[in-house]
Amino acid sequence: MSKTPSPITKAVIPAAGLGTRFLPVTKATPKEMLPVVDKPAIQYVVEEAVAAGMADILMVTGRNKRALEDHFDRNHELEEALTRRGDQDKLDSVCASTELADIHYVRQRDPLGLGHAVLCAAPHVGDEPFAVLLADDLIDPRDPLLARMTEVRERHGGSVVALMEVGPDRIHQYGCAAVRHLAGSDGVRVTDLVEKPAPGTAPSNLAVIGRYLLDPEIFDELRRTRPGRGGEIQLTDALRGLVERGRPVHGVVFGGRRYDTGDRAEYLQATVRLACEREDLGPGFRSWLRDFVGAQELVGV
Ligand code: UTP
């Protein structure tokens, strides 16, 4: 019987992209710091990693990293002011991000691609398996994904990617995986990967989304990987390299709620949906939203 792999405790969160889809706000603010209701998008992702037992977090940052570091650091002045006012709820909310996890930072000097950002994590990660969570991919905490990926890794070994079915009109925006089903398993075996396939050439309707459990062998593969789409070093290309060399790469098909908060329309959907579902804001917001949509329909907008 094969040995159960050791549990993953380290998570890498790349947050050094340029965020061009969200300009101009991302000119001076990282897209990961955009608020989804009242928390920056990246805090949801850190909470997800911690809930999955990964409390050692490495953020790969680029320019504008100050806001990110400040958010997860203490703010003594604010904490003292809230303490003086006796505002415990706000104080708790301010301290929550500081106490969440053991957070480290590494700088990606130039945005040379997601694969390059992951390679920047090699000295911190060392020779152990690790997770990668993309900071602009918000997975609803009620639809656990990392736990399912961990199960597939424990059962089948190797690296595990998260996949999502998308329509043929959108698959060219993603990395795309060809897969073989594994009998009696929640997972699939990945047989090929293509980064952003040209329209009409996608090998399946399964898009790679922003959660990965990776064996440390990915670092050597990334060192061998030449720039691909957009002149960037792509993580998808390195994973394809592993597949081509017969290394095990598995997948989990996710059908839950997920928002690409780096995309303006999906960001708005995430904000509205999470606001509607909040106990404190939800009732008032839902009622306003109903009236607003009703009024829009009346005037034919
Ligand atoms: P995206 O493909 O969303 O690229 O990156 P981007 O540059 O951030 O955004 P757009 O497309 O220009 O709007 C996916 C993830 O990889 C990180 C991003 O921060 C994001 O979490 N990334 C990307 C890096 O950390 N470094 C890079 O060089 C590229």
mmCIF file of C-alpha atoms and ligand atoms in Angstrom:
data_model
loop_
_atom_site.group_PDB
_atom_site.id
_atom_site.type_symbol
_atom_site.label_atom_id
_atom_site.label_comp_id
_atom_site.label_asym_id
_atom_site.label_seq_id
_atom_site.Cartn_x
_atom_site.Cartn_y
_atom_site.Cartn_z
ATOM 1 C CA MET A 1 0.000 0.000 0.000
ATOM 2 C CA SER A 2 1.350 3.459 -0.861
ATOM 3 C CA LYS A 3 2.296 5.755 2.009
ATOM 4 C CA THR A 4 -0.125 8.614 2.818
ATOM 5 C CA PRO A 5 1.622 11.857 1.799
ATOM 6 C CA SER A 6 2.501 14.281 4.600
ATOM 7 C CA PRO A 7 -0.111 16.996 5.185
ATOM 8 C CA ILE A 8 0.385 20.347 3.484
ATOM 9 C CA THR A 9 0.959 23.207 5.912
ATOM 10 C CA LYS A 10 2.432 25.874 3.611
ATOM 11 C CA ALA A 11 0.410 27.991 1.223
ATOM 12 C CA VAL A 12 1.748 30.404 -1.385
ATOM 13 C CA ILE A 13 -0.445 33.295 -2.465
ATOM 14 C CA PRO A 14 0.850 35.060 -5.587
ATOM 15 C CA ALA A 15 -0.254 38.687 -5.595
ATOM 16 C CA ALA A 16 2.232 40.380 -7.884
ATOM 17 C CA GLY A 17 0.235 40.592 -11.119
ATOM 18 C CA LEU A 18 -0.422 43.921 -12.805
ATOM 19 C CA GLY A 19 -4.217 43.646 -12.610
ATOM 20 C CA THR A 20 -4.688 45.339 -15.982
ATOM 21 C CA ARG A 21 -8.299 44.147 -16.305
ATOM 22 C CA PHE A 22 -9.193 46.355 -13.366
ATOM 23 C CA LEU A 23 -7.420 49.582 -14.290
ATOM 24 C CA PRO A 24 -7.414 52.371 -13.305
ATOM 25 C CA VAL A 25 -8.070 51.352 -9.671
ATOM 26 C CA THR A 26 -5.153 48.903 -9.781
ATOM 27 C CA LYS A 27 -2.734 51.643 -10.813
ATOM 28 C CA ALA A 28 -1.792 52.248 -7.164
ATOM 29 C CA THR A 29 -3.757 49.551 -5.303
ATOM 30 C CA PRO A 30 -3.183 45.819 -5.713
ATOM 31 C CA LYS A 31 -6.374 44.150 -6.963
ATOM 32 C CA GLU A 32 -6.068 41.730 -4.039
ATOM 33 C CA MET A 33 -6.818 44.663 -1.712
ATOM 34 C CA LEU A 34 -10.117 45.595 -3.367
ATOM 35 C CA PRO A 35 -12.920 45.248 -0.802
ATOM 36 C CA VAL A 36 -15.487 42.500 -1.117
ATOM 37 C CA VAL A 37 -18.109 44.003 1.209
ATOM 38 C CA ASP A 38 -15.761 45.027 4.063
ATOM 39 C CA LYS A 39 -12.719 42.770 3.759
ATOM 40 C CA PRO A 40 -10.060 42.828 1.062
ATOM 41 C CA ALA A 41 -10.375 39.952 -1.398
ATOM 42 C CA ILE A 42 -7.091 38.424 -0.237
ATOM 43 C CA GLN A 43 -8.323 38.028 3.352
ATOM 44 C CA TYR A 44 -10.997 35.537 2.216
ATOM 45 C CA VAL A 45 -8.225 33.537 0.536
ATOM 46 C CA VAL A 46 -5.995 33.575 3.627
ATOM 47 C CA GLU A 47 -8.991 32.450 5.718
ATOM 48 C CA GLU A 48 -9.588 29.585 3.281
ATOM 49 C CA ALA A 49 -5.963 28.423 3.540
ATOM 50 C CA VAL A 50 -6.024 28.575 7.336
ATOM 51 C CA ALA A 51 -9.325 26.638 7.463
ATOM 52 C CA ALA A 52 -7.588 23.906 5.428
ATOM 53 C CA GLY A 53 -4.735 23.673 7.966
ATOM 54 C CA MET A 54 -2.253 25.846 6.049
ATOM 55 C CA ALA A 55 -1.307 28.570 8.499
ATOM 56 C CA ASP A 56 2.196 29.192 7.086
ATOM 57 C CA ILE A 57 1.502 31.640 4.284
ATOM 58 C CA LEU A 58 3.922 33.158 1.826
ATOM 59 C CA MET A 59 2.650 36.092 -0.196
ATOM 60 C CA VAL A 60 4.462 36.853 -3.419
ATOM 61 C CA THR A 61 4.158 40.597 -3.807
ATOM 62 C CA GLY A 62 5.158 43.114 -6.436
ATOM 63 C CA ARG A 63 5.005 46.870 -6.576
ATOM 64 C CA ASN A 64 2.388 48.396 -4.247
ATOM 65 C CA LYS A 65 2.993 45.695 -1.650
ATOM 66 C CA ARG A 66 2.717 48.165 1.251
ATOM 67 C CA ALA A 67 -1.089 48.003 1.537
ATOM 68 C CA LEU A 68 -0.984 44.198 1.672
ATOM 69 C CA GLU A 69 1.651 44.082 4.396
ATOM 70 C CA ASP A 70 -0.086 46.800 6.400
ATOM 71 C CA HIS A 71 -3.396 44.958 6.292
ATOM 72 C CA PHE A 72 -1.947 41.838 7.889
ATOM 73 C CA ASP A 73 0.220 43.796 10.358
ATOM 74 C CA ARG A 74 -0.720 45.438 13.666
ATOM 75 C CA ASN A 75 -2.048 48.990 13.601
ATOM 76 C CA HIS A 76 -1.359 50.172 17.158
ATOM 77 C CA GLU A 77 -2.815 53.649 16.721
ATOM 78 C CA LEU A 78 -6.123 52.291 15.442
ATOM 79 C CA GLU A 79 -6.242 49.535 18.055
ATOM 80 C CA GLU A 80 -5.659 52.076 20.861
ATOM 81 C CA ALA A 81 -8.329 54.425 19.506
ATOM 82 C CA LEU A 82 -10.897 51.596 19.293
ATOM 83 C CA THR A 83 -9.940 50.374 22.787
ATOM 84 C CA ARG A 84 -10.417 53.896 24.200
ATOM 85 C CA ARG A 85 -13.843 54.019 22.559
ATOM 86 C CA GLY A 86 -14.724 50.573 23.895
ATOM 87 C CA ASP A 87 -15.630 49.443 20.363
ATOM 88 C CA GLN A 88 -14.834 45.748 20.818
ATOM 89 C CA ASP A 89 -16.456 44.519 17.574
ATOM 90 C CA LYS A 90 -14.401 46.853 15.403
ATOM 91 C CA LEU A 91 -11.286 46.088 17.426
ATOM 92 C CA ASP A 92 -11.842 42.367 16.848
ATOM 93 C CA SER A 93 -12.302 42.925 13.132
ATOM 94 C CA VAL A 94 -9.069 44.949 12.948
ATOM 95 C CA CYS A 95 -7.082 42.348 14.910
ATOM 96 C CA ALA A 96 -8.526 39.363 13.012
ATOM 97 C CA SER A 97 -6.320 39.804 9.937
ATOM 98 C CA THR A 98 -3.204 40.158 12.116
ATOM 99 C CA GLU A 99 -3.838 37.014 14.102
ATOM 100 C CA LEU A 100 -5.007 34.810 11.250
ATOM 101 C CA ALA A 101 -1.774 33.187 10.151
ATOM 102 C CA ASP A 102 2.005 33.261 10.117
ATOM 103 C CA ILE A 103 2.480 35.446 7.042
ATOM 104 C CA HIS A 104 5.751 35.880 5.152
ATOM 105 C CA TYR A 105 6.533 37.936 2.066
ATOM 106 C CA VAL A 106 8.806 37.589 -0.915
ATOM 107 C CA ARG A 107 9.174 40.079 -3.715
ATOM 108 C CA GLN A 108 8.733 39.180 -7.379
ATOM 109 C CA ARG A 109 10.837 41.935 -8.913
ATOM 110 C CA ASP A 110 9.233 41.811 -12.358
ATOM 111 C CA PRO A 111 5.822 40.366 -13.220
ATOM 112 C CA LEU A 112 7.218 37.562 -15.384
ATOM 113 C CA GLY A 113 4.183 35.329 -14.965
ATOM 114 C CA LEU A 114 2.408 33.134 -12.430
ATOM 115 C CA GLY A 115 4.957 30.336 -12.885
ATOM 116 C CA HIS A 116 7.774 32.754 -12.107
ATOM 117 C CA ALA A 117 5.878 34.034 -9.037
ATOM 118 C CA VAL A 118 5.581 30.442 -7.752
ATOM 119 C CA LEU A 119 9.300 29.892 -8.370
ATOM 120 C CA CYS A 120 10.025 32.903 -6.123
ATOM 121 C CA ALA A 121 8.534 30.798 -3.297
ATOM 122 C CA ALA A 122 11.099 27.984 -3.644
ATOM 123 C CA PRO A 123 13.501 29.099 -0.855
ATOM 124 C CA HIS A 124 10.630 29.412 1.636
ATOM 125 C CA VAL A 125 8.841 26.218 0.646
ATOM 126 C CA GLY A 126 11.940 23.992 0.483
ATOM 127 C CA ASP A 127 11.512 20.323 -0.323
ATOM 128 C CA GLU A 128 7.930 19.805 0.762
ATOM 129 C CA PRO A 129 4.548 19.822 -0.935
ATOM 130 C CA PHE A 130 2.679 23.112 -0.792
ATOM 131 C CA ALA A 131 -0.525 24.801 -1.910
ATOM 132 C CA VAL A 132 -0.944 27.750 -4.260
ATOM 133 C CA LEU A 133 -4.052 29.895 -3.879
ATOM 134 C CA LEU A 134 -4.593 32.710 -6.350
ATOM 135 C CA ALA A 135 -5.576 35.807 -4.453
ATOM 136 C CA ASP A 136 -8.098 36.957 -7.034
ATOM 137 C CA ASP A 137 -10.015 33.679 -6.991
ATOM 138 C CA LEU A 138 -12.628 33.769 -4.243
ATOM 139 C CA ILE A 139 -14.070 30.363 -3.360
ATOM 140 C CA ASP A 140 -17.205 30.456 -1.239
ATOM 141 C CA PRO A 141 -16.283 28.970 2.160
ATOM 142 C CA ARG A 142 -19.498 26.914 2.107
ATOM 143 C CA ASP A 143 -18.254 25.013 -0.956
ATOM 144 C CA PRO A 144 -15.009 23.435 0.272
ATOM 145 C CA LEU A 145 -12.486 22.747 -2.447
ATOM 146 C CA LEU A 146 -9.096 22.376 -0.758
ATOM 147 C CA ALA A 147 -10.430 19.543 1.425
ATOM 148 C CA ARG A 148 -11.527 17.593 -1.670
ATOM 149 C CA MET A 149 -8.176 18.247 -3.360
ATOM 150 C CA THR A 150 -6.372 17.010 -0.244
ATOM 151 C CA GLU A 151 -8.412 13.789 -0.298
ATOM 152 C CA VAL A 152 -7.483 13.166 -3.933
ATOM 153 C CA ARG A 153 -3.821 13.827 -3.159
ATOM 154 C CA GLU A 154 -3.881 11.436 -0.214
ATOM 155 C CA ARG A 155 -5.502 8.752 -2.342
ATOM 156 C CA HIS A 156 -3.662 9.139 -5.648
ATOM 157 C CA GLY A 157 -0.544 11.191 -4.829
ATOM 158 C CA GLY A 158 1.154 13.744 -7.100
ATOM 159 C CA SER A 159 0.065 17.317 -7.700
ATOM 160 C CA VAL A 160 -3.617 18.274 -7.793
ATOM 161 C CA VAL A 161 -5.259 21.116 -9.721
ATOM 162 C CA ALA A 162 -8.752 22.565 -9.383
ATOM 163 C CA LEU A 163 -10.930 22.458 -12.505
ATOM 164 C CA MET A 164 -14.223 24.035 -13.433
ATOM 165 C CA GLU A 165 -16.518 23.440 -16.402
ATOM 166 C CA VAL A 166 -16.822 26.540 -18.597
ATOM 167 C CA GLY A 167 -18.617 27.222 -21.867
ATOM 168 C CA PRO A 168 -16.775 26.946 -25.221
ATOM 169 C CA ASP A 169 -16.981 30.741 -25.570
ATOM 170 C CA ARG A 170 -14.865 31.234 -22.405
ATOM 171 C CA ILE A 171 -12.399 28.356 -22.309
ATOM 172 C CA HIS A 172 -9.770 30.355 -24.245
ATOM 173 C CA GLN A 173 -9.446 32.662 -21.213
ATOM 174 C CA TYR A 174 -8.113 29.820 -19.017
ATOM 175 C CA GLY A 175 -5.628 27.012 -18.810
ATOM 176 C CA CYS A 176 -7.489 23.959 -20.120
ATOM 177 C CA ALA A 177 -7.069 20.319 -19.025
ATOM 178 C CA ALA A 178 -7.719 17.056 -20.854
ATOM 179 C CA VAL A 179 -8.570 14.387 -18.277
ATOM 180 C CA ARG A 180 -9.352 10.718 -17.753
ATOM 181 C CA HIS A 181 -11.856 9.716 -15.093
ATOM 182 C CA LEU A 182 -10.592 7.637 -12.187
ATOM 183 C CA ALA A 183 -12.967 4.809 -11.353
ATOM 184 C CA GLY A 184 -14.627 5.173 -7.947
ATOM 185 C CA SER A 185 -12.888 8.462 -7.204
ATOM 186 C CA ASP A 186 -13.808 12.105 -6.836
ATOM 187 C CA GLY A 187 -10.728 12.996 -8.865
ATOM 188 C CA VAL A 188 -9.568 12.835 -12.485
ATOM 189 C CA ARG A 189 -6.153 12.145 -13.993
ATOM 190 C CA VAL A 190 -4.830 15.051 -16.060
ATOM 191 C CA THR A 191 -3.517 13.844 -19.431
ATOM 192 C CA ASP A 192 -2.744 17.211 -21.065
ATOM 193 C CA LEU A 193 -2.805 20.927 -20.306
ATOM 194 C CA VAL A 194 -2.913 23.962 -22.596
ATOM 195 C CA GLU A 195 -2.649 27.584 -21.432
ATOM 196 C CA LYS A 196 -5.365 29.762 -23.007
ATOM 197 C CA PRO A 197 -6.062 27.562 -26.068
ATOM 198 C CA ALA A 198 -6.861 29.372 -29.329
ATOM 199 C CA PRO A 199 -10.639 29.399 -29.986
ATOM 200 C CA GLY A 200 -11.816 26.027 -31.288
ATOM 201 C CA THR A 201 -8.700 24.114 -30.167
ATOM 202 C CA ALA A 202 -9.474 23.436 -26.485
ATOM 203 C CA PRO A 203 -9.059 19.756 -25.562
ATOM 204 C CA SER A 204 -12.023 19.917 -23.127
ATOM 205 C CA ASN A 205 -14.387 22.294 -21.344
ATOM 206 C CA LEU A 206 -12.396 22.023 -18.086
ATOM 207 C CA ALA A 207 -10.661 25.220 -17.017
ATOM 208 C CA VAL A 208 -7.900 25.326 -14.425
ATOM 209 C CA ILE A 209 -8.890 27.635 -11.567
ATOM 210 C CA GLY A 210 -6.767 29.168 -8.841
ATOM 211 C CA ARG A 211 -6.121 26.349 -6.367
ATOM 212 C CA TYR A 212 -3.190 23.927 -6.655
ATOM 213 C CA LEU A 213 -1.537 21.348 -4.418
ATOM 214 C CA LEU A 214 1.980 20.963 -5.751
ATOM 215 C CA ASP A 215 4.860 18.578 -5.233
ATOM 216 C CA PRO A 216 8.184 20.400 -4.847
ATOM 217 C CA GLU A 217 9.353 18.838 -8.143
ATOM 218 C CA ILE A 218 7.374 21.661 -9.779
ATOM 219 C CA PHE A 219 10.277 24.024 -8.987
ATOM 220 C CA ASP A 220 12.726 22.142 -11.231
ATOM 221 C CA GLU A 221 10.053 21.991 -13.906
ATOM 222 C CA LEU A 222 9.499 25.756 -13.617
ATOM 223 C CA ARG A 223 13.244 26.358 -13.958
ATOM 224 C CA ARG A 224 13.098 24.430 -17.259
ATOM 225 C CA THR A 225 9.938 26.180 -18.473
ATOM 226 C CA ARG A 226 10.472 28.801 -21.158
ATOM 227 C CA PRO A 227 8.200 31.864 -21.434
ATOM 228 C CA GLY A 228 4.893 30.910 -23.079
ATOM 229 C CA ARG A 229 1.653 32.820 -23.639
ATOM 230 C CA GLY A 230 2.129 36.589 -23.295
ATOM 231 C CA GLY A 231 5.893 36.075 -22.863
ATOM 232 C CA GLU A 232 5.229 34.923 -19.276
ATOM 233 C CA ILE A 233 6.423 31.801 -17.453
ATOM 234 C CA GLN A 234 3.181 29.902 -17.067
ATOM 235 C CA LEU A 235 2.424 27.507 -14.213
ATOM 236 C CA THR A 236 0.182 25.562 -16.618
ATOM 237 C CA ASP A 237 3.173 24.938 -18.924
ATOM 238 C CA ALA A 238 5.252 23.566 -16.026
ATOM 239 C CA LEU A 239 2.376 21.284 -15.008
ATOM 240 C CA ARG A 240 2.150 20.076 -18.610
ATOM 241 C CA GLY A 241 5.889 19.331 -18.404
ATOM 242 C CA LEU A 242 5.196 17.097 -15.384
ATOM 243 C CA VAL A 243 2.363 15.342 -17.254
ATOM 244 C CA GLU A 244 4.585 14.789 -20.302
ATOM 245 C CA ARG A 245 7.257 13.185 -18.134
ATOM 246 C CA GLY A 246 4.647 10.793 -16.751
ATOM 247 C CA ARG A 247 4.486 12.426 -13.337
ATOM 248 C CA PRO A 248 1.076 12.186 -11.643
ATOM 249 C CA VAL A 249 -1.117 15.283 -11.922
ATOM 250 C CA HIS A 250 -4.713 14.930 -10.789
ATOM 251 C CA GLY A 251 -7.703 17.224 -10.805
ATOM 252 C CA VAL A 252 -10.887 17.914 -8.873
ATOM 253 C CA VAL A 253 -13.858 19.340 -10.759
ATOM 254 C CA PHE A 254 -15.411 22.144 -8.731
ATOM 255 C CA GLY A 255 -19.045 23.048 -9.230
ATOM 256 C CA GLY A 256 -19.431 25.444 -6.309
ATOM 257 C CA ARG A 257 -19.546 29.210 -6.000
ATOM 258 C CA ARG A 258 -16.403 30.931 -7.218
ATOM 259 C CA TYR A 259 -15.690 34.522 -8.240
ATOM 260 C CA ASP A 260 -12.785 35.923 -10.226
ATOM 261 C CA THR A 261 -12.424 39.173 -8.304
ATOM 262 C CA GLY A 262 -9.852 40.382 -10.841
ATOM 263 C CA ASP A 263 -12.675 40.612 -13.394
ATOM 264 C CA ARG A 264 -14.887 43.676 -12.961
ATOM 265 C CA ALA A 265 -18.235 41.965 -13.613
ATOM 266 C CA GLU A 266 -17.488 38.969 -11.370
ATOM 267 C CA TYR A 267 -16.153 41.295 -8.686
ATOM 268 C CA LEU A 268 -19.481 43.126 -8.649
ATOM 269 C CA GLN A 269 -21.364 39.806 -8.494
ATOM 270 C CA ALA A 270 -19.222 38.632 -5.563
ATOM 271 C CA THR A 271 -19.830 41.854 -3.664
ATOM 272 C CA VAL A 272 -23.598 41.832 -4.223
ATOM 273 C CA ARG A 273 -23.965 38.134 -3.444
ATOM 274 C CA LEU A 274 -21.898 38.171 -0.267
ATOM 275 C CA ALA A 275 -23.581 41.388 0.899
ATOM 276 C CA CYS A 276 -27.028 39.841 0.336
ATOM 277 C CA GLU A 277 -26.045 36.813 2.413
ATOM 278 C CA ARG A 278 -24.598 38.737 5.359
ATOM 279 C CA GLU A 279 -26.665 38.636 8.552
ATOM 280 C CA ASP A 280 -25.972 42.264 9.422
ATOM 281 C CA LEU A 281 -26.236 43.910 6.002
ATOM 282 C CA GLY A 282 -28.281 41.343 4.078
ATOM 283 C CA PRO A 283 -31.901 42.142 5.026
ATOM 284 C CA GLY A 284 -31.624 45.880 4.323
ATOM 285 C CA PHE A 285 -29.488 45.425 1.227
ATOM 286 C CA ARG A 286 -31.743 42.741 -0.301
ATOM 287 C CA SER A 287 -34.787 44.898 0.141
ATOM 288 C CA TRP A 288 -33.033 47.899 -1.463
ATOM 289 C CA LEU A 289 -31.797 45.665 -4.301
ATOM 290 C CA ARG A 290 -35.318 44.346 -4.998
ATOM 291 C CA ASP A 291 -36.676 47.895 -5.208
ATOM 292 C CA PHE A 292 -33.745 49.035 -7.322
ATOM 293 C CA VAL A 293 -34.062 46.177 -9.831
ATOM 294 C CA GLY A 294 -37.852 46.609 -9.923
ATOM 295 C CA ALA A 295 -37.484 50.322 -10.670
ATOM 296 C CA GLN A 296 -34.899 49.599 -13.399
ATOM 297 C CA GLU A 297 -37.306 47.140 -15.021
ATOM 298 C CA LEU A 298 -40.141 49.665 -14.883
ATOM 299 C CA VAL A 299 -38.118 52.238 -16.814
ATOM 300 C CA GLY A 300 -36.838 49.534 -19.184
ATOM 301 C CA VAL A 301 -33.112 49.733 -18.307
HETATM 302 P P1 UTP B 1 -3.677 37.080 -13.779
HETATM 303 O O1 UTP B 1 -3.661 36.160 -14.921
HETATM 304 O O2 UTP B 1 -5.008 37.429 -13.207
HETATM 305 O O3 UTP B 1 -2.861 38.365 -14.194
HETATM 306 O O4 UTP B 1 -2.769 36.435 -12.634
HETATM 307 P P2 UTP B 1 -2.783 39.793 -13.530
HETATM 308 O O5 UTP B 1 -1.623 40.517 -14.114
HETATM 309 O O6 UTP B 1 -2.772 39.705 -12.033
HETATM 310 O O7 UTP B 1 -4.157 40.498 -13.930
HETATM 311 P P3 UTP B 1 -4.677 41.022 -15.353
HETATM 312 O O8 UTP B 1 -4.972 39.795 -16.170
HETATM 313 O O9 UTP B 1 -3.609 41.901 -15.941
HETATM 314 O O10 UTP B 1 -5.910 41.805 -15.005
HETATM 315 C C1 UTP B 1 -3.192 35.337 -11.876
HETATM 316 C C2 UTP B 1 -2.548 35.411 -10.509
HETATM 317 O O11 UTP B 1 -1.130 35.351 -10.623
HETATM 318 C C3 UTP B 1 -0.523 36.442 -9.991
HETATM 319 C C4 UTP B 1 -1.602 37.507 -9.921
HETATM 320 O O12 UTP B 1 -1.364 38.405 -8.864
HETATM 321 C C5 UTP B 1 -2.858 36.682 -9.749
HETATM 322 O O13 UTP B 1 -3.056 36.330 -8.390
HETATM 323 N N1 UTP B 1 0.650 36.839 -10.789
HETATM 324 C C6 UTP B 1 0.555 36.955 -12.141
HETATM 325 C C7 UTP B 1 1.836 37.105 -10.141
HETATM 326 O O14 UTP B 1 1.934 37.032 -8.891
HETATM 327 N N2 UTP B 1 2.919 37.474 -10.885
HETATM 328 C C8 UTP B 1 2.871 37.574 -12.239
HETATM 329 O O15 UTP B 1 3.907 37.886 -12.862
HETATM 330 C C9 UTP B 1 1.646 37.296 -12.873
#
